[in-house]
PDB file of C-alpha atoms in Angstrom:
ATOM      1  CA  UNK A  19       6.039 -11.222   1.209  1.00 74.00           C
ATOM      2  CA  UNK A  20       7.552  -8.594   3.474  1.00 81.00           C
ATOM      3  CA  UNK A  21       9.199  -5.590   1.774  1.00 86.00           C
ATOM      4  CA  UNK A  22      12.987  -5.851   1.460  1.00 89.00           C
ATOM      5  CA  UNK A  23      13.720  -2.882   3.684  1.00 90.00           C
ATOM      6  CA  UNK A  24      17.053  -2.064   5.327  1.00 96.00           C
ATOM      7  CA  UNK A  25      20.467  -3.647   4.983  1.00 98.00           C
ATOM      8  CA  UNK A  26      20.940  -7.245   3.895  1.00 98.00           C
ATOM      9  CA  UNK A  27      24.007  -8.959   5.319  1.00 99.00           C
ATOM     10  CA  UNK A  28      25.544 -11.454   2.895  1.00 99.00           C
ATOM     11  CA  UNK A  29      27.802 -13.805   4.846  1.00 99.00           C
ATOM     12  CA  UNK A  30      29.837 -16.075   2.599  1.00 99.00           C
ATOM     13  CA  UNK A  31      31.626 -19.262   3.613  1.00 99.00           C
ATOM     14  CA  UNK A  32      34.897 -19.049   1.707  1.00 98.00           C
ATOM     15  CA  UNK A  33      36.564 -15.876   0.462  1.00 98.00           C
ATOM     16  CA  UNK A  34      38.220 -17.252  -2.647  1.00 96.00           C
ATOM     17  CA  UNK A  35      37.833 -16.755  -6.394  1.00 95.00           C
ATOM     18  CA  UNK A  36      34.052 -17.155  -6.563  1.00 94.00           C
ATOM     19  CA  UNK A  37      33.299 -14.942  -3.570  1.00 97.00           C
ATOM     20  CA  UNK A  38      35.702 -12.133  -4.409  1.00 98.00           C
ATOM     21  CA  UNK A  39      34.508 -12.030  -8.026  1.00 96.00           C
ATOM     22  CA  UNK A  40      30.910 -11.788  -6.816  1.00 96.00           C
ATOM     23  CA  UNK A  41      31.688  -9.105  -4.232  1.00 98.00           C
ATOM     24  CA  UNK A  42      33.854  -7.072  -6.606  1.00 98.00           C
ATOM     25  CA  UNK A  43      31.144  -7.188  -9.254  1.00 96.00           C
ATOM     26  CA  UNK A  44      28.536  -5.845  -6.851  1.00 96.00           C
ATOM     27  CA  UNK A  45      30.842  -3.089  -5.592  1.00 98.00           C
ATOM     28  CA  UNK A  46      31.738  -2.049  -9.137  1.00 97.00           C
ATOM     29  CA  UNK A  47      28.096  -2.089 -10.262  1.00 95.00           C
ATOM     30  CA  UNK A  48      26.868   0.078  -7.447  1.00 94.00           C
ATOM     31  CA  UNK A  49      29.596   2.618  -8.217  1.00 95.00           C
ATOM     32  CA  UNK A  50      28.422   2.677 -11.813  1.00 94.00           C
ATOM     33  CA  UNK A  51      31.753   1.278 -13.001  1.00 95.00           C
ATOM     34  CA  UNK A  52      30.339  -1.974 -14.360  1.00 92.00           C
ATOM     35  CA  UNK A  53      27.050  -3.404 -15.540  1.00 89.00           C
ATOM     36  CA  UNK A  54      25.576  -6.395 -13.680  1.00 87.00           C
ATOM     37  CA  UNK A  55      25.460  -8.537 -16.819  1.00 83.00           C
ATOM     38  CA  UNK A  56      24.417 -12.086 -15.962  1.00 80.00           C
ATOM     39  CA  UNK A  57      22.623 -11.096 -12.744  1.00 85.00           C
ATOM     40  CA  UNK A  58      19.036 -12.259 -13.146  1.00 85.00           C
ATOM     41  CA  UNK A  59      17.627  -9.866 -10.574  1.00 86.00           C
ATOM     42  CA  UNK A  60      19.381  -6.858 -12.106  1.00 85.00           C
ATOM     43  CA  UNK A  61      19.280  -7.497 -15.841  1.00 81.00           C
ATOM     44  CA  UNK A  62      16.838 -10.245 -16.692  1.00 83.00           C
ATOM     45  CA  UNK A  63      13.142  -9.798 -17.440  1.00 87.00           C
ATOM     46  CA  UNK A  64      10.267 -12.265 -17.300  1.00 87.00           C
ATOM     47  CA  UNK A  65       6.992 -12.315 -19.116  1.00 89.00           C
ATOM     48  CA  UNK A  66       3.897 -11.279 -17.200  1.00 88.00           C
ATOM     49  CA  UNK A  67       0.379 -11.720 -18.575  1.00 86.00           C
ATOM     50  CA  UNK A  68      -0.871 -13.226 -21.808  1.00 84.00           C
ATOM     51  CA  UNK A  69      -1.894 -12.098 -25.272  1.00 82.00           C
ATOM     52  CA  UNK A  70      -2.366  -8.353 -25.621  1.00 82.00           C
ATOM     53  CA  UNK A  71      -1.700  -7.984 -21.886  1.00 82.00           C
ATOM     54  CA  UNK A  72       1.717  -9.603 -22.208  1.00 85.00           C
ATOM     55  CA  UNK A  73       4.659  -7.512 -21.021  1.00 89.00           C
ATOM     56  CA  UNK A  74       8.172  -8.035 -19.727  1.00 90.00           C
ATOM     57  CA  UNK A  75       9.241  -6.796 -16.316  1.00 90.00           C
ATOM     58  CA  UNK A  76      12.390  -6.947 -14.235  1.00 88.00           C
ATOM     59  CA  UNK A  77      12.254  -9.077 -11.118  1.00 88.00           C
ATOM     60  CA  UNK A  78      12.385  -6.020  -8.860  1.00 85.00           C
ATOM     61  CA  UNK A  79       9.273  -4.661 -10.586  1.00 86.00           C
ATOM     62  CA  UNK A  80       7.351  -7.755  -9.523  1.00 88.00           C
ATOM     63  CA  UNK A  81       8.638  -8.538  -6.036  1.00 89.00           C
ATOM     64  CA  UNK A  82      10.477  -6.540  -3.389  1.00 91.00           C
ATOM     65  CA  UNK A  83      14.224  -7.156  -3.655  1.00 92.00           C
ATOM     66  CA  UNK A  84      17.191  -5.691  -1.812  1.00 93.00           C
ATOM     67  CA  UNK A  85      19.063  -2.975  -3.659  1.00 93.00           C
ATOM     68  CA  UNK A  86      22.725  -3.582  -4.434  1.00 95.00           C
ATOM     69  CA  UNK A  87      23.396  -0.515  -2.276  1.00 96.00           C
ATOM     70  CA  UNK A  88      21.907  -2.311   0.734  1.00 97.00           C
ATOM     71  CA  UNK A  89      24.202  -5.360   0.603  1.00 98.00           C
ATOM     72  CA  UNK A  90      26.819  -5.705   3.350  1.00 99.00           C
ATOM     73  CA  UNK A  91      29.417  -8.440   2.874  1.00 99.00           C
ATOM     74  CA  UNK A  92      31.069 -10.664   5.439  1.00 99.00           C
ATOM     75  CA  UNK A  93      32.891 -13.983   5.211  1.00 99.00           C
ATOM     76  CA  UNK A  94      34.543 -16.918   6.908  1.00 99.00           C
ATOM     77  CA  UNK A  95      37.748 -18.404   5.532  1.00 99.00           C
ATOM     78  CA  UNK A  96      40.612 -20.629   6.651  1.00 98.00           C
ATOM     79  CA  UNK A  97      43.062 -18.037   5.316  1.00 98.00           C
ATOM     80  CA  UNK A  98      43.236 -14.574   6.961  1.00 98.00           C
ATOM     81  CA  UNK A  99      43.724 -12.583   3.729  1.00 98.00           C
ATOM     82  CA  UNK A 100      41.214  -9.795   3.164  1.00 99.00           C
ATOM     83  CA  UNK A 101      38.971  -9.713   0.090  1.00 98.00           C
ATOM     84  CA  UNK A 102      41.355  -7.500  -1.885  1.00 98.00           C
ATOM     85  CA  UNK A 103      44.328  -9.786  -1.247  1.00 98.00           C
ATOM     86  CA  UNK A 104      42.224 -12.833  -2.088  1.00 98.00           C
ATOM     87  CA  UNK A 105      40.941 -11.276  -5.321  1.00 98.00           C
ATOM     88  CA  UNK A 106      44.478 -10.440  -6.436  1.00 97.00           C
ATOM     89  CA  UNK A 107      45.694 -13.933  -5.543  1.00 97.00           C
ATOM     90  CA  UNK A 108      42.791 -15.603  -7.378  1.00 95.00           C
ATOM     91  CA  UNK A 109      43.811 -13.913 -10.652  1.00 94.00           C
ATOM     92  CA  UNK A 110      40.264 -14.038 -12.020  1.00 94.00           C
ATOM     93  CA  UNK A 111      39.781 -10.282 -12.306  1.00 94.00           C
ATOM     94  CA  UNK A 112      42.059  -7.712 -13.876  1.00 94.00           C
ATOM     95  CA  UNK A 113      43.635  -4.874 -11.928  1.00 94.00           C
ATOM     96  CA  UNK A 114      41.299  -2.343 -13.554  1.00 94.00           C
ATOM     97  CA  UNK A 115      38.353  -4.241 -12.074  1.00 92.00           C
ATOM     98  CA  UNK A 116      39.800  -4.549  -8.580  1.00 97.00           C
ATOM     99  CA  UNK A 117      41.625  -1.275  -7.910  1.00 98.00           C
ATOM    100  CA  UNK A 118      38.538   1.008  -8.082  1.00 98.00           C
ATOM    101  CA  UNK A 119      37.062  -0.850  -5.089  1.00 98.00           C
ATOM    102  CA  UNK A 120      40.325  -1.671  -3.310  1.00 98.00           C
ATOM    103  CA  UNK A 121      39.390   0.110  -0.082  1.00 98.00           C
ATOM    104  CA  UNK A 122      36.004  -1.619   0.146  1.00 98.00           C
ATOM    105  CA  UNK A 123      37.573  -5.014  -0.501  1.00 98.00           C
ATOM    106  CA  UNK A 124      40.308  -4.486   2.076  1.00 98.00           C
ATOM    107  CA  UNK A 125      37.635  -3.764   4.682  1.00 98.00           C
ATOM    108  CA  UNK A 126      36.232  -7.285   4.275  1.00 99.00           C
ATOM    109  CA  UNK A 127      38.283  -9.515   6.552  1.00 98.00           C
ATOM    110  CA  UNK A 128      37.231 -13.130   7.040  1.00 99.00           C
ATOM    111  CA  UNK A 129      36.173 -14.509  10.388  1.00 99.00           C
ATOM    112  CA  UNK A 130      37.891 -17.729  11.480  1.00 99.00           C
ATOM    113  CA  UNK A 131      36.302 -20.680   9.708  1.00 99.00           C
ATOM    114  CA  UNK A 132      34.582 -23.670  11.275  1.00 98.00           C
ATOM    115  CA  UNK A 133      36.853 -26.189   9.610  1.00 98.00           C
ATOM    116  CA  UNK A 134      37.833 -29.843   9.629  1.00 98.00           C
ATOM    117  CA  UNK A 135      40.804 -30.639   7.394  1.00 97.00           C
ATOM    118  CA  UNK A 136      39.547 -34.164   6.814  1.00 97.00           C
ATOM    119  CA  UNK A 137      36.732 -32.678   4.744  1.00 97.00           C
ATOM    120  CA  UNK A 138      38.981 -30.480   2.569  1.00 97.00           C
ATOM    121  CA  UNK A 139      42.496 -31.887   2.846  1.00 95.00           C
ATOM    122  CA  UNK A 140      44.103 -29.508   0.340  1.00 94.00           C
ATOM    123  CA  UNK A 141      43.447 -26.449   2.509  1.00 95.00           C
ATOM    124  CA  UNK A 142      46.152 -25.545   5.024  1.00 93.00           C
ATOM    125  CA  UNK A 143      45.000 -22.242   6.501  1.00 95.00           C
ATOM    126  CA  UNK A 144      45.298 -21.458  10.198  1.00 96.00           C
ATOM    127  CA  UNK A 145      42.427 -18.962  10.453  1.00 98.00           C
ATOM    128  CA  UNK A 146      40.159 -21.568  12.015  1.00 98.00           C
ATOM    129  CA  UNK A 147      38.007 -21.960  15.091  1.00 98.00           C
ATOM    130  CA  UNK A 148      39.080 -24.266  17.897  1.00 97.00           C
ATOM    131  CA  UNK A 149      35.875 -26.112  18.736  1.00 98.00           C
ATOM    132  CA  UNK A 150      35.616 -29.244  20.851  1.00 97.00           C
ATOM    133  CA  UNK A 151      32.426 -30.515  19.191  1.00 98.00           C
ATOM    134  CA  UNK A 152      30.260 -29.950  16.146  1.00 99.00           C
ATOM    135  CA  UNK A 153      27.646 -28.446  18.462  1.00 99.00           C
ATOM    136  CA  UNK A 154      30.183 -25.905  19.678  1.00 99.00           C
ATOM    137  CA  UNK A 155      30.868 -25.078  16.011  1.00 99.00           C
ATOM    138  CA  UNK A 156      27.178 -24.300  15.596  1.00 99.00           C
ATOM    139  CA  UNK A 157      27.056 -22.108  18.695  1.00 99.00           C
ATOM    140  CA  UNK A 158      30.152 -20.114  17.693  1.00 99.00           C
ATOM    141  CA  UNK A 159      28.837 -19.633  14.155  1.00 99.00           C
ATOM    142  CA  UNK A 160      25.501 -18.442  15.503  1.00 99.00           C
ATOM    143  CA  UNK A 161      27.335 -15.874  17.592  1.00 99.00           C
ATOM    144  CA  UNK A 162      29.280 -14.753  14.498  1.00 99.00           C
ATOM    145  CA  UNK A 163      26.006 -14.178  12.652  1.00 99.00           C
ATOM    146  CA  UNK A 164      24.432 -12.278  15.537  1.00 99.00           C
ATOM    147  CA  UNK A 165      27.501 -10.082  15.983  1.00 99.00           C
ATOM    148  CA  UNK A 166      27.835  -9.334  12.260  1.00 99.00           C
ATOM    149  CA  UNK A 167      24.168  -8.428  12.059  1.00 99.00           C
ATOM    150  CA  UNK A 168      24.411  -6.066  15.038  1.00 99.00           C
ATOM    151  CA  UNK A 169      27.768  -4.497  14.135  1.00 98.00           C
ATOM    152  CA  UNK A 170      26.634  -3.683  10.596  1.00 98.00           C
ATOM    153  CA  UNK A 171      23.076  -2.655  11.378  1.00 98.00           C
ATOM    154  CA  UNK A 172      21.620  -5.362   9.152  1.00 98.00           C
ATOM    155  CA  UNK A 173      17.916  -6.093   9.179  1.00 97.00           C
ATOM    156  CA  UNK A 174      18.394  -9.612   7.872  1.00 97.00           C
ATOM    157  CA  UNK A 175      21.119 -12.065   6.871  1.00 98.00           C
ATOM    158  CA  UNK A 176      21.635 -14.669   4.172  1.00 99.00           C
ATOM    159  CA  UNK A 177      24.445 -17.253   4.328  1.00 99.00           C
ATOM    160  CA  UNK A 178      26.060 -18.619   1.151  1.00 98.00           C
ATOM    161  CA  UNK A 179      28.454 -21.555   0.874  1.00 98.00           C
ATOM    162  CA  UNK A 180      31.151 -20.706  -1.689  1.00 97.00           C
ATOM    163  CA  UNK A 181      33.917 -22.758  -0.098  1.00 97.00           C
ATOM    164  CA  UNK A 182      35.645 -25.866  -1.409  1.00 95.00           C
ATOM    165  CA  UNK A 183      33.599 -28.998  -1.985  1.00 94.00           C
ATOM    166  CA  UNK A 184      33.779 -31.311   1.016  1.00 97.00           C
ATOM    167  CA  UNK A 185      34.343 -35.046   0.838  1.00 96.00           C
ATOM    168  CA  UNK A 186      31.160 -36.990   0.211  1.00 95.00           C
ATOM    169  CA  UNK A 187      29.020 -37.689   3.282  1.00 96.00           C
ATOM    170  CA  UNK A 188      26.551 -40.547   2.679  1.00 95.00           C
ATOM    171  CA  UNK A 189      23.079 -39.874   4.036  1.00 96.00           C
ATOM    172  CA  UNK A 190      22.579 -41.989   7.159  1.00 97.00           C
ATOM    173  CA  UNK A 191      19.030 -42.487   8.401  1.00 97.00           C
ATOM    174  CA  UNK A 192      20.200 -42.781  12.022  1.00 98.00           C
ATOM    175  CA  UNK A 193      21.644 -39.250  11.934  1.00 98.00           C
ATOM    176  CA  UNK A 194      20.304 -37.309   8.965  1.00 98.00           C
ATOM    177  CA  UNK A 195      16.594 -38.170   8.886  1.00 98.00           C
ATOM    178  CA  UNK A 196      15.407 -36.428  12.059  1.00 98.00           C
ATOM    179  CA  UNK A 197      16.440 -33.054  13.469  1.00 99.00           C
ATOM    180  CA  UNK A 198      16.723 -34.462  16.985  1.00 99.00           C
ATOM    181  CA  UNK A 199      19.138 -37.143  15.760  1.00 99.00           C
ATOM    182  CA  UNK A 200      21.264 -34.596  13.892  1.00 99.00           C
ATOM    183  CA  UNK A 201      21.465 -32.404  16.988  1.00 99.00           C
ATOM    184  CA  UNK A 202      22.418 -35.414  19.109  1.00 99.00           C
ATOM    185  CA  UNK A 203      25.176 -36.309  16.639  1.00 99.00           C
ATOM    186  CA  UNK A 204      26.498 -32.748  16.770  1.00 99.00           C
ATOM    187  CA  UNK A 205      26.591 -32.816  20.563  1.00 99.00           C
ATOM    188  CA  UNK A 206      28.284 -36.235  20.504  1.00 98.00           C
ATOM    189  CA  UNK A 207      30.845 -34.789  18.060  1.00 98.00           C
ATOM    190  CA  UNK A 208      30.117 -37.287  15.309  1.00 98.00           C
ATOM    191  CA  UNK A 209      32.744 -35.908  12.936  1.00 98.00           C
ATOM    192  CA  UNK A 210      32.275 -38.678  10.357  1.00 98.00           C
ATOM    193  CA  UNK A 211      28.605 -37.999   9.672  1.00 98.00           C
ATOM    194  CA  UNK A 212      28.308 -34.289  10.477  1.00 98.00           C
ATOM    195  CA  UNK A 213      30.241 -32.144   8.014  1.00 98.00           C
ATOM    196  CA  UNK A 214      31.270 -28.572   8.884  1.00 98.00           C
ATOM    197  CA  UNK A 215      28.918 -27.329   6.156  1.00 98.00           C
ATOM    198  CA  UNK A 216      26.018 -28.828   8.107  1.00 99.00           C
ATOM    199  CA  UNK A 217      27.047 -26.696  11.069  1.00 99.00           C
ATOM    200  CA  UNK A 218      26.965 -23.557   8.917  1.00 99.00           C
ATOM    201  CA  UNK A 219      23.535 -24.472   7.551  1.00 99.00           C
ATOM    202  CA  UNK A 220      22.162 -25.234  11.006  1.00 99.00           C
ATOM    203  CA  UNK A 221      23.567 -21.997  12.448  1.00 99.00           C
ATOM    204  CA  UNK A 222      22.121 -19.920   9.612  1.00 99.00           C
ATOM    205  CA  UNK A 223      18.640 -21.402   9.852  1.00 99.00           C
ATOM    206  CA  UNK A 224      18.643 -21.188  13.649  1.00 99.00           C
ATOM    207  CA  UNK A 225      19.448 -17.472  13.375  1.00 99.00           C
ATOM    208  CA  UNK A 226      16.664 -16.826  10.881  1.00 98.00           C
ATOM    209  CA  UNK A 227      18.924 -16.664   7.830  1.00 99.00           C
ATOM    210  CA  UNK A 228      18.327 -18.480   4.528  1.00 98.00           C
ATOM    211  CA  UNK A 229      21.128 -20.842   3.524  1.00 99.00           C
ATOM    212  CA  UNK A 230      22.355 -21.392  -0.043  1.00 98.00           C
ATOM    213  CA  UNK A 231      24.667 -24.313  -0.850  1.00 97.00           C
ATOM    214  CA  UNK A 232      27.017 -23.509  -3.722  1.00 95.00           C
ATOM    215  CA  UNK A 233      28.822 -26.864  -3.844  1.00 94.00           C
ATOM    216  CA  UNK A 234      27.655 -30.451  -4.478  1.00 92.00           C
ATOM    217  CA  UNK A 235      27.719 -31.271  -0.763  1.00 95.00           C
ATOM    218  CA  UNK A 236      24.854 -33.250   0.792  1.00 95.00           C
ATOM    219  CA  UNK A 237      24.321 -30.511   3.379  1.00 97.00           C
ATOM    220  CA  UNK A 238      20.786 -29.488   2.446  1.00 96.00           C
ATOM    221  CA  UNK A 239      19.816 -32.863   0.975  1.00 96.00           C
ATOM    222  CA  UNK A 240      19.064 -34.385   4.361  1.00 98.00           C
ATOM    223  CA  UNK A 241      15.547 -34.566   5.877  1.00 98.00           C
ATOM    224  CA  UNK A 242      16.836 -33.228   9.209  1.00 98.00           C
ATOM    225  CA  UNK A 243      17.809 -29.944   7.536  1.00 98.00           C
ATOM    226  CA  UNK A 244      14.433 -29.789   5.789  1.00 98.00           C
ATOM    227  CA  UNK A 245      12.814 -30.189   9.201  1.00 99.00           C
ATOM    228  CA  UNK A 246      14.851 -27.312  10.627  1.00 99.00           C
ATOM    229  CA  UNK A 247      14.001 -25.142   7.608  1.00 98.00           C
ATOM    230  CA  UNK A 248      10.295 -25.812   8.132  1.00 98.00           C
ATOM    231  CA  UNK A 249      10.603 -25.182  11.860  1.00 98.00           C
ATOM    232  CA  UNK A 250      12.328 -21.818  11.378  1.00 98.00           C
ATOM    233  CA  UNK A 251      10.363 -20.884   8.220  1.00 97.00           C
ATOM    234  CA  UNK A 252      13.651 -20.267   6.420  1.00 98.00           C
ATOM    235  CA  UNK A 253      14.471 -21.333   2.849  1.00 97.00           C
ATOM    236  CA  UNK A 254      17.347 -23.602   1.881  1.00 97.00           C
ATOM    237  CA  UNK A 255      18.557 -23.854  -1.694  1.00 94.00           C
ATOM    238  CA  UNK A 256      21.348 -24.912  -3.978  1.00 90.00           C
ATOM    239  CA  UNK A 257      23.442 -27.873  -4.978  1.00 85.00           C
ATOM    240  CA  UNK A 258      26.228 -26.169  -6.929  1.00 79.00           C
ATOM    241  CA  UNK A 259      26.729 -22.639  -8.246  1.00 76.00           C
ATOM    242  CA  UNK A 260      28.186 -24.060 -11.490  1.00 69.00           C
ATOM    243  CA  UNK A 261      30.400 -21.014 -11.842  1.00 63.00           C
ATOM    244  CA  UNK A 262      33.102 -22.592 -13.987  1.00 63.00           C
ATOM    245  CA  UNK A 263      33.999 -26.023 -15.280  1.00 66.00           C
ATOM    246  CA  UNK A 264      30.906 -27.671 -13.783  1.00 68.00           C
ATOM    247  CA  UNK A 265      28.690 -25.450 -15.932  1.00 67.00           C
ATOM    248  CA  UNK A 266      30.613 -26.521 -19.034  1.00 72.00           C
ATOM    249  CA  UNK A 267      30.411 -30.173 -17.994  1.00 73.00           C
ATOM    250  CA  UNK A 268      26.667 -29.879 -17.412  1.00 71.00           C
ATOM    251  CA  UNK A 269      26.318 -28.721 -20.996  1.00 75.00           C
ATOM    252  CA  UNK A 270      28.621 -31.297 -22.559  1.00 73.00           C
ATOM    253  CA  UNK A 271      27.475 -34.329 -20.575  1.00 75.00           C
ATOM    254  CA  UNK A 272      24.097 -34.711 -22.364  1.00 78.00           C
ATOM    255  CA  UNK A 273      25.823 -34.280 -25.738  1.00 80.00           C
ATOM    256  CA  UNK A 274      28.341 -37.014 -24.947  1.00 78.00           C
ATOM    257  CA  UNK A 275      25.605 -39.324 -23.706  1.00 75.00           C
ATOM    258  CA  UNK A 276      23.278 -38.659 -26.636  1.00 79.00           C
ATOM    259  CA  UNK A 277      26.014 -39.427 -29.166  1.00 77.00           C
ATOM    260  CA  UNK A 278      27.117 -42.517 -27.224  1.00 76.00           C
ATOM    261  CA  UNK A 279      30.679 -41.246 -27.095  1.00 76.00           C
ATOM    262  CA  UNK A 280      33.161 -42.987 -24.842  1.00 74.00           C
ATOM    263  CA  UNK A 281      34.734 -41.082 -21.963  1.00 72.00           C
ATOM    264  CA  UNK A 282      38.001 -42.136 -20.317  1.00 71.00           C
ATOM    265  CA  UNK A 283      38.133 -39.506 -17.583  1.00 68.00           C
ATOM    266  CA  UNK A 284      36.181 -36.668 -16.025  1.00 65.00           C
ATOM    267  CA  UNK A 285      38.239 -34.358 -13.868  1.00 57.00           C
TER     268      UNK A 285
END
């Protein structure tokens, strides 16, 4: 594994409650104003060795990881509000958590999003790209990544999806099984079987950036995306960040099933 040297650009799709809480937490922690409780790479330890040789080490003591000081944040969002405005509007964090990093948050302004309202009908923002095809979406997103990397002097980039969950896209073997078929569908502007999130994932991998899916979309579940990941030697990960109610549901669901309890609704 190569050493994690230089700046790491963290480009996040969606600048809402999840993203601004994450960003604010990192900014506060690196100022020494908060502890990164809950962050596995910062706080957690794992056992190494056996018996008398057994010891517990932090992740960064075992593998090379980027320092919090080396993270540079960017985002795409359908709304033009900066990270400070979004954090205040989300009402997740208290003023005492946000105000100490107000200037840093205000400096994070979202790029126009690659967006299709049919996939997230409750969003009405106008900070969106005007692309004729899904392939054009990919090309514009790739340019965004290249420009962000150059403008911020980043050595590498990772792209995270923290936007709203899209409508369900069934996996279709005529489009999603082979990379060539997925690319053809993008160029043909197949808007029913190519979700915007697939364009973000494709753009990230094509630019040498790992892609993490933080929603239960089928984006990285398709063989065509696995093929692109193998071709570019880039990792893909994630199915849902489980940052809120989904984490609670994941805990309660086995209990309900084990006790054979009836359930009238799950919202």
